[in-house]
Tab-separated table of C-alpha atoms and ligand atoms in Angstrom:
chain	number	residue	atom	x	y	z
A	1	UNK	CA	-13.199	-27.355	78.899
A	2	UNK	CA	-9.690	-28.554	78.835
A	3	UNK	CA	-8.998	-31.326	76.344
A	4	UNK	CA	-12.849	-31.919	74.872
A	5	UNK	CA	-11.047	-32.087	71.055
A	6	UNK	CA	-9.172	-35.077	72.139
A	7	UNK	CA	-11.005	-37.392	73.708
A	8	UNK	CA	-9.254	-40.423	71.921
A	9	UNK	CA	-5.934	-39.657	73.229
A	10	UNK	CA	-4.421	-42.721	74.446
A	11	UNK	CA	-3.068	-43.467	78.098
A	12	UNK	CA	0.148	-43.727	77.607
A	13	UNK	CA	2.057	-41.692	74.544
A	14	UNK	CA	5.948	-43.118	74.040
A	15	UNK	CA	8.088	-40.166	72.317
A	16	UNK	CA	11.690	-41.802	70.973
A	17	UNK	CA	14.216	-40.583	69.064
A	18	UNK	CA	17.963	-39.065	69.079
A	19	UNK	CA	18.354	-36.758	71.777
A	20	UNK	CA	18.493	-32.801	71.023
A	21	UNK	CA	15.105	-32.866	68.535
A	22	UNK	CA	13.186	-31.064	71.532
A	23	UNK	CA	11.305	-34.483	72.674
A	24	UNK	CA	11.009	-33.150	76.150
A	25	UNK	CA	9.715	-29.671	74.945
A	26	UNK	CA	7.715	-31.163	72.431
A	27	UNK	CA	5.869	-33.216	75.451
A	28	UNK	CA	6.038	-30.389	77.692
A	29	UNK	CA	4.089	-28.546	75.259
A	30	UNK	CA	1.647	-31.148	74.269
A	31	UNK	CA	0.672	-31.414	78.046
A	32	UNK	CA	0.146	-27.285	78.827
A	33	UNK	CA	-2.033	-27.958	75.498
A	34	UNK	CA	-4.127	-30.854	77.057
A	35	UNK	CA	-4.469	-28.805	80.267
A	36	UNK	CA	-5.014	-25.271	78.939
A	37	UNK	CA	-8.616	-23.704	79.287
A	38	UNK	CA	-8.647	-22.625	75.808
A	39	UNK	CA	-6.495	-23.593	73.838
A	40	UNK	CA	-6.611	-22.297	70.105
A	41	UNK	CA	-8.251	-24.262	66.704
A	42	UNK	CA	-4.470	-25.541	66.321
A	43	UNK	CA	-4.459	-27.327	69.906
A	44	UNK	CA	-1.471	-24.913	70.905
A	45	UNK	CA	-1.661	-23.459	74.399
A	46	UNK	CA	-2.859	-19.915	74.325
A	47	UNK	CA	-0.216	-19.501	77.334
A	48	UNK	CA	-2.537	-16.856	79.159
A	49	UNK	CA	-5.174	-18.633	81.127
A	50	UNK	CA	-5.341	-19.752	84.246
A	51	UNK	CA	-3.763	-23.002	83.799
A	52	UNK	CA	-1.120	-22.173	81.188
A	53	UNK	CA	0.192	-19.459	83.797
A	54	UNK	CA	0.009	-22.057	86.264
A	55	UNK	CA	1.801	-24.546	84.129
A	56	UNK	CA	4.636	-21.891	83.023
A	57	UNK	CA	5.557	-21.608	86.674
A	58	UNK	CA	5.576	-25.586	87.115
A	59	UNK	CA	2.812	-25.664	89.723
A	60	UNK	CA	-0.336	-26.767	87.638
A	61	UNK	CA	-2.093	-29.523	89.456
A	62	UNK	CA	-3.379	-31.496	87.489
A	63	UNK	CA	0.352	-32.460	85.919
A	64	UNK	CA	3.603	-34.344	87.666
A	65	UNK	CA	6.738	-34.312	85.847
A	66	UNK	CA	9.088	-37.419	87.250
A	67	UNK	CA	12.735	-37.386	86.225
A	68	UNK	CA	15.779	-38.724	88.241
A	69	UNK	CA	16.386	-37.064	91.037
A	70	UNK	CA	20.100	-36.021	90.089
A	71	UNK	CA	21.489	-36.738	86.879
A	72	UNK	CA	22.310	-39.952	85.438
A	73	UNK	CA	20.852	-41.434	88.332
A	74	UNK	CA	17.758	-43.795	87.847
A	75	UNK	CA	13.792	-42.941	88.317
A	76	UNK	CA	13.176	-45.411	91.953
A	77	UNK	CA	10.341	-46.952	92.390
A	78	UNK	CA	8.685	-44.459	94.815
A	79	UNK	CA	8.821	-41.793	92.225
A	80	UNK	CA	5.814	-44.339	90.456
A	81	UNK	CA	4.329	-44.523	93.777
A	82	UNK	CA	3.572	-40.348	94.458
A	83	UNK	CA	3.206	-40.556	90.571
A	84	UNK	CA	0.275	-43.621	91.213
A	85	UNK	CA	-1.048	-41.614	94.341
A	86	UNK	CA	-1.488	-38.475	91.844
A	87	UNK	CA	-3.187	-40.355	89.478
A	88	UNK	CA	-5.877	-41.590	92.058
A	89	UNK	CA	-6.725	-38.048	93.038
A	90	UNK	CA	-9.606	-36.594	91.835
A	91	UNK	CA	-8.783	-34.133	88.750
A	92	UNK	CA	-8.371	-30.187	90.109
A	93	UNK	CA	-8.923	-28.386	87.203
A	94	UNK	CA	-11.362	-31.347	85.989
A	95	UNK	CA	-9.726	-32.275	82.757
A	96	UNK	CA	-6.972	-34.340	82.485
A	97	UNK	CA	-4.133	-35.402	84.929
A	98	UNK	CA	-0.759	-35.778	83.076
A	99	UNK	CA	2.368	-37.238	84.013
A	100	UNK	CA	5.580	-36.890	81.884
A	101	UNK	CA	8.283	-39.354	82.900
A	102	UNK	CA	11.822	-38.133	81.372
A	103	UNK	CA	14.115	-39.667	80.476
A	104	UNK	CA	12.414	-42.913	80.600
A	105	UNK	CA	15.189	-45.050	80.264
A	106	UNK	CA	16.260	-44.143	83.744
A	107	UNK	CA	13.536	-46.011	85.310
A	108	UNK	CA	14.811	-48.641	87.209
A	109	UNK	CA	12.919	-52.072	87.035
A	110	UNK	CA	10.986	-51.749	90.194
A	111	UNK	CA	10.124	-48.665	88.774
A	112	UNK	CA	9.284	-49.348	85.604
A	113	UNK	CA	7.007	-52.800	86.949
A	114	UNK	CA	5.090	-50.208	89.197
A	115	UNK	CA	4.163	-48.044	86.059
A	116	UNK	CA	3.474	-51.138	84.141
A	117	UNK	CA	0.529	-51.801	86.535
A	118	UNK	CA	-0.714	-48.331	85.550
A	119	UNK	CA	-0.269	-48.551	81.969
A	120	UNK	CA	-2.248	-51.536	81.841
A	121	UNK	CA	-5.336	-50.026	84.323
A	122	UNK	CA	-5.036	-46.480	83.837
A	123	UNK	CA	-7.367	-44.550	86.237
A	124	UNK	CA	-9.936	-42.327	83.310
A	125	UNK	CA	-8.300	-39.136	82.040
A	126	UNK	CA	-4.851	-39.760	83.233
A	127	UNK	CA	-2.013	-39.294	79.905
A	128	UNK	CA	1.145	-40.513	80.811
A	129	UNK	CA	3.855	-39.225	78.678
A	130	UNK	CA	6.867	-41.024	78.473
A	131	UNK	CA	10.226	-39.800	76.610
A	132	UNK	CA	13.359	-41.378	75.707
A	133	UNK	CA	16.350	-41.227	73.237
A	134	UNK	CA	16.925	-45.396	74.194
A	135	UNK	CA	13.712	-47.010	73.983
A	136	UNK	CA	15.693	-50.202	73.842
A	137	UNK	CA	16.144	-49.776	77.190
A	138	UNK	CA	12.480	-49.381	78.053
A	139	UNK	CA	11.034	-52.920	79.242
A	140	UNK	CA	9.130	-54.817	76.136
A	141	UNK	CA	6.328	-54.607	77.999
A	142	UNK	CA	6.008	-51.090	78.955
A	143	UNK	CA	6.974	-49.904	75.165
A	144	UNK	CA	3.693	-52.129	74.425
A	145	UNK	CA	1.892	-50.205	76.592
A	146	UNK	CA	2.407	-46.808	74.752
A	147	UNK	CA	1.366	-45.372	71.276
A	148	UNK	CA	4.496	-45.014	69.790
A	149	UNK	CA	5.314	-41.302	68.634
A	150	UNK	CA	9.001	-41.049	66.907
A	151	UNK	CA	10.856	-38.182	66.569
A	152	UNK	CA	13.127	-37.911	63.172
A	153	UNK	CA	16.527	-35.770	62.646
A	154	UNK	CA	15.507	-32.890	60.130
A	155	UNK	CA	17.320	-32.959	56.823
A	156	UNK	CA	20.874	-31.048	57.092
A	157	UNK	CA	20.000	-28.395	55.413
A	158	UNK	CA	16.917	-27.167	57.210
A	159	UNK	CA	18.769	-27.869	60.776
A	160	UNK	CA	21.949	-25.835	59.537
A	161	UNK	CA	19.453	-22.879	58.799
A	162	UNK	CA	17.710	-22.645	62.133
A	163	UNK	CA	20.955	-23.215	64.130
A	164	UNK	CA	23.155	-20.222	62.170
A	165	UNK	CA	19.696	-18.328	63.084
A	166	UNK	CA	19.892	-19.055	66.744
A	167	UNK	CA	23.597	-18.329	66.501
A	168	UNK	CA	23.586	-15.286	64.570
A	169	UNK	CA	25.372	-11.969	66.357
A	170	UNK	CA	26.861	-14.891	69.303
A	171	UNK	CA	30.639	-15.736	69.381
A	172	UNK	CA	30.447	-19.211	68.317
A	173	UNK	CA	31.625	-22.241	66.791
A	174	UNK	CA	30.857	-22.855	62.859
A	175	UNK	CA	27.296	-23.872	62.945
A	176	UNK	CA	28.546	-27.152	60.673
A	177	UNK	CA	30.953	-28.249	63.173
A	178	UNK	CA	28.509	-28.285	66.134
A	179	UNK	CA	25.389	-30.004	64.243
A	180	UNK	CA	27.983	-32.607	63.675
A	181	UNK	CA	29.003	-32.769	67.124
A	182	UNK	CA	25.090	-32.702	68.168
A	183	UNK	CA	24.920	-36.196	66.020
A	184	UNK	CA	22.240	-34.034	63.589
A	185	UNK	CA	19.930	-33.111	66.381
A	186	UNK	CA	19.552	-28.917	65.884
A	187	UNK	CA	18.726	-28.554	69.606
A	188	UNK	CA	21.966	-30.739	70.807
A	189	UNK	CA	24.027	-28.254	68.394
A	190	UNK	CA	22.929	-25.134	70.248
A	191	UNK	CA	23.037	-26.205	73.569
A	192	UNK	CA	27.258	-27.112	72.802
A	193	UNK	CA	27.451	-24.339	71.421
A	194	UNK	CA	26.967	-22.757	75.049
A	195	UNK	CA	30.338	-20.645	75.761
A	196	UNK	CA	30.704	-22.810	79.569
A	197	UNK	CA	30.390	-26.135	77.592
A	198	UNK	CA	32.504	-24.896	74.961
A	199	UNK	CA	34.948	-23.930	77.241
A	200	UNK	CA	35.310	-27.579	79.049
A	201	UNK	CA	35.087	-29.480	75.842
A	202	UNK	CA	38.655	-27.774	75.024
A	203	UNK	CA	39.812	-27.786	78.600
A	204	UNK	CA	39.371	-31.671	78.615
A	205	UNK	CA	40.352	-32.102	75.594
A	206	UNK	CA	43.684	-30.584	77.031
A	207	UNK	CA	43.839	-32.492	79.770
A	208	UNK	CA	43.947	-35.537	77.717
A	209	UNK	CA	45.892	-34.046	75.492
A	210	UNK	CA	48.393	-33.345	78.243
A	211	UNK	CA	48.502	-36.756	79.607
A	212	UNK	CA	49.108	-38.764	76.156
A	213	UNK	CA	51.979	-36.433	75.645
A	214	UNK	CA	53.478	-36.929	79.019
A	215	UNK	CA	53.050	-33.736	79.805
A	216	UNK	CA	50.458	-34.248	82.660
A	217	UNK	CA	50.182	-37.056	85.644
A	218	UNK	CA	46.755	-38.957	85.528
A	219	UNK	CA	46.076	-37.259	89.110
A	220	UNK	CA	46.484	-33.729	88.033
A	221	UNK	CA	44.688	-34.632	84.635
A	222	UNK	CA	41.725	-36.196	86.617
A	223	UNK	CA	40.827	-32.434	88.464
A	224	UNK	CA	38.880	-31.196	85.421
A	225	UNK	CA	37.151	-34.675	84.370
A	226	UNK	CA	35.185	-35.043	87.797
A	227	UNK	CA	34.628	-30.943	87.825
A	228	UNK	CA	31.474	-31.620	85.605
A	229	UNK	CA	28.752	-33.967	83.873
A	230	UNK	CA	31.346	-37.182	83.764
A	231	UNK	CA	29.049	-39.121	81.204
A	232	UNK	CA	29.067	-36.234	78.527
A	233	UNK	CA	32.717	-35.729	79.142
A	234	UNK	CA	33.647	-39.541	78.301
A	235	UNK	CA	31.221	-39.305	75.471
A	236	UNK	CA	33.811	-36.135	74.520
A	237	UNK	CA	36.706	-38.954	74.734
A	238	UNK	CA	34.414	-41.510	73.214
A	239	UNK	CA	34.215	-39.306	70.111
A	240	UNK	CA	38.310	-37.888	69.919
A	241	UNK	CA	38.814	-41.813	70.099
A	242	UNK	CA	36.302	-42.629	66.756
A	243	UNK	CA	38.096	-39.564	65.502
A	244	UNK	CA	41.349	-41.242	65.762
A	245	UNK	CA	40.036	-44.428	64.475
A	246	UNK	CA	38.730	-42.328	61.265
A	247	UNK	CA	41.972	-40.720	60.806
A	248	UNK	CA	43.926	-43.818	60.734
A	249	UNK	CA	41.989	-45.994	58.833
A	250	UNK	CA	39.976	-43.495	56.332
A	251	UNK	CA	41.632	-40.174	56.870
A	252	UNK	CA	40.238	-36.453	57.763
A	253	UNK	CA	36.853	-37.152	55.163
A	254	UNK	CA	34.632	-38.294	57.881
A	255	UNK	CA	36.025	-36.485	61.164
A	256	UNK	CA	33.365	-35.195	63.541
A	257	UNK	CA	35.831	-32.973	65.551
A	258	UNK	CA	37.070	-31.024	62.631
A	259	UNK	CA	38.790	-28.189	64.930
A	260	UNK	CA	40.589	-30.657	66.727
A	261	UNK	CA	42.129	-32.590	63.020
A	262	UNK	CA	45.426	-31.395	63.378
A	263	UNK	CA	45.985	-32.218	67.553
A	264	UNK	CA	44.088	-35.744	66.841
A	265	UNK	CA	46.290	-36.577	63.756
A	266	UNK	CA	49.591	-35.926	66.043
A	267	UNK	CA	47.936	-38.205	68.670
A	268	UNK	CA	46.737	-41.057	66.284
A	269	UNK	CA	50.595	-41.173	64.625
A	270	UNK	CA	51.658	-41.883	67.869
A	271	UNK	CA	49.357	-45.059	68.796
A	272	UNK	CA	49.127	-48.327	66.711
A	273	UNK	CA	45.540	-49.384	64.991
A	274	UNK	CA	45.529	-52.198	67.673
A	275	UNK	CA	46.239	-49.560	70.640
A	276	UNK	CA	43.750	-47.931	69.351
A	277	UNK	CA	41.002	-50.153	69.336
A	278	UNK	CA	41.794	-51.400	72.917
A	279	UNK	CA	41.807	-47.602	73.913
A	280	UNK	CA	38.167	-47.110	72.549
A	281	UNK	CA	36.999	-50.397	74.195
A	282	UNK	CA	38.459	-48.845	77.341
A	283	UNK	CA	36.578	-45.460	77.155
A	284	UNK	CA	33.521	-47.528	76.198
A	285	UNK	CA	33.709	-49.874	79.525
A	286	UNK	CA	34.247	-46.090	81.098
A	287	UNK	CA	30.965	-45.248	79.565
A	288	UNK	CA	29.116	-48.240	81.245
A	289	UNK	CA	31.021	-47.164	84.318
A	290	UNK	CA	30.024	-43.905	84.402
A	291	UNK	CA	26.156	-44.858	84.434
A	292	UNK	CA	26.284	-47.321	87.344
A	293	UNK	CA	26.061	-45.123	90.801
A	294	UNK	CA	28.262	-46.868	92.322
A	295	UNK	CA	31.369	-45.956	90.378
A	296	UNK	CA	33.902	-43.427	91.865
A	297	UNK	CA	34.716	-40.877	88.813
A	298	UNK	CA	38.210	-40.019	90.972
A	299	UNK	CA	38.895	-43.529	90.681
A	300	UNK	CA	37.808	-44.341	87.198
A	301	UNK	CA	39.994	-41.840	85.710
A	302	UNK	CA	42.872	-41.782	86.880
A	303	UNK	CA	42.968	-45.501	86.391
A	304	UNK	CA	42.187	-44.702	82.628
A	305	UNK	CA	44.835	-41.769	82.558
A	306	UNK	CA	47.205	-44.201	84.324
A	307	UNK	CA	46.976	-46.750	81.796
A	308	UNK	CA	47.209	-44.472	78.965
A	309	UNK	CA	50.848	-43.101	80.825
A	310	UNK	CA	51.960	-46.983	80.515
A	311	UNK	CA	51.792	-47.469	77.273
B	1	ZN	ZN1	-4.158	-21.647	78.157
């Protein structure tokens, strides 16, 4: 029977930590595990019965996965409702019912005081599985809720290994380079390493390039900022900003963007410390931008391109 082993599993299971360790896949796993009809000595998921098949094609009944409907936008409050409905039904496979909310950050707080209410009386069997590279962000009482289950960077040396592994025989960039860029996290590093997001990292990085040389107009700049994921792409400027920063006040030693030194060393020489600073406070009030839904990215940027132009 699915699950006997771990009967003393709790309700709700919090997993934090930077994002790119594998959290989600790590809780993905743990629930095919919990569901599967026989799963080995180890608790993995043999991945060939009836409900592992059933879970590898994402239709397994007895588990809801509930993430934002687009990107970057939040978790509502009738996401918790089908997710509360699911939880009252009657187990189909008559094991456990499992819900895996990710990100949970996103959930917005009528959202996140609906799931609160089920946290505190869950229906019997039910795991809820929440994950989350902010658990700051994650109402007090909610985080109180969960067992807490937090997810570590590996040491250097171990995550350098695996990535050249995964990157062995593929055109790509110096395995060092992108587990900086990743912030440590091995599966952060692979997935930049991916030869589309490659590709716009330097094509933005142009763009901007373009504009603080005067050699592009903030609306022409803008096209290839709002063609794409707009948060990672200011969290691109975000980072050629600290790079700056780093090159002006401590030199190349600690740069994260190490291909970039020379292009960010011409840039820096031409802005003051102070510019600088108010330049990253501007790309971090972009950030904050960027995850409210009502912001216009158009608009945004070419406000930020314009008053980079003016200086
Ligand atoms: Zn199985």
């Amino acid at each position: 029977m699915a699950g006997k082993s771990i009967g003393r599993l709790p309700h709700g299971l919090l997993c934090h930590g930077p994002a790119g360790l594998g959290k989600t896949l790590f809780a993905e796993r743990l629930a095919q595990s919990l569901l599967c009809q026989r799963a080995e000595v180890d608790g993995a998921p043999c991945g060939g019965c009836r409900a592992c098949r059933l879970f590898a094609a994402g239709n397994h009944p007895d588990f809801i996965p509930v993430k934002p409907a687009d990107g970057g936008k939040p978790i509502r409050v009738d996401q918790i409702r089908q997710l509360n409905e699911f939880l009252g039904y009657t187990s189909k496979f008559g094991g456990y019912k499992i819900a895996l909310i990710a990100p949970a950050d996103a959930l917005n707080s009528n959202a996140a005081n609906s799931l609160l209410k089920t946290l505190e009386e869950p229906p019997p069997r039910c795991v809820l599985i929440l994950v989350t590279a902010s658990p700051s962000r994650l109402p007090g009482t909610v985080r109180s809720r969960c067992q807490d289950l937090g997810f570590t960077l590996p040491a250097r040396e171990q995550a350098l290994g695996w990535l050249a592994g995964r990157l062995r025989g593929r055109r790509a960039p110096d395995p060092g380079l992108l587990l900086n860029l990743g912030g440590g996290a091995p599966l952060a590093a692979l997935a930049l390493a991916e030869p589309e997001r490659w590709a716009r990292r330097q094509a933005l990085f142009e763009s901007y390039r373009n504009v603080l040389l005067g050699k592009s107009d903030p609306i022409r700049a803008t096209e290839v900022w709002v063609d794409g994921p707009l948060a990672e792409s200011i969290r691109w400027l975000s980072s050629w900003h600290m790079d700056m920063v780093r090159l002006k006040m401590v030199g190349a030693s600690r740069l994260l963007n190490v291909d970039l030194e020379q292009a960010l060393h011409v840039l820096a020489t031409g802005l003051s410390t102070r510019m600088l600073f108010q330049r990253l406070d501007a790309v971090h009030q972009l950030q904050q931008l960027a995850e409210t839904t009502q912001a216009n990215p158009r608009i945004m940027m070419e406000a930020f391109f314009s008053s980079c132009m003016g200086e």
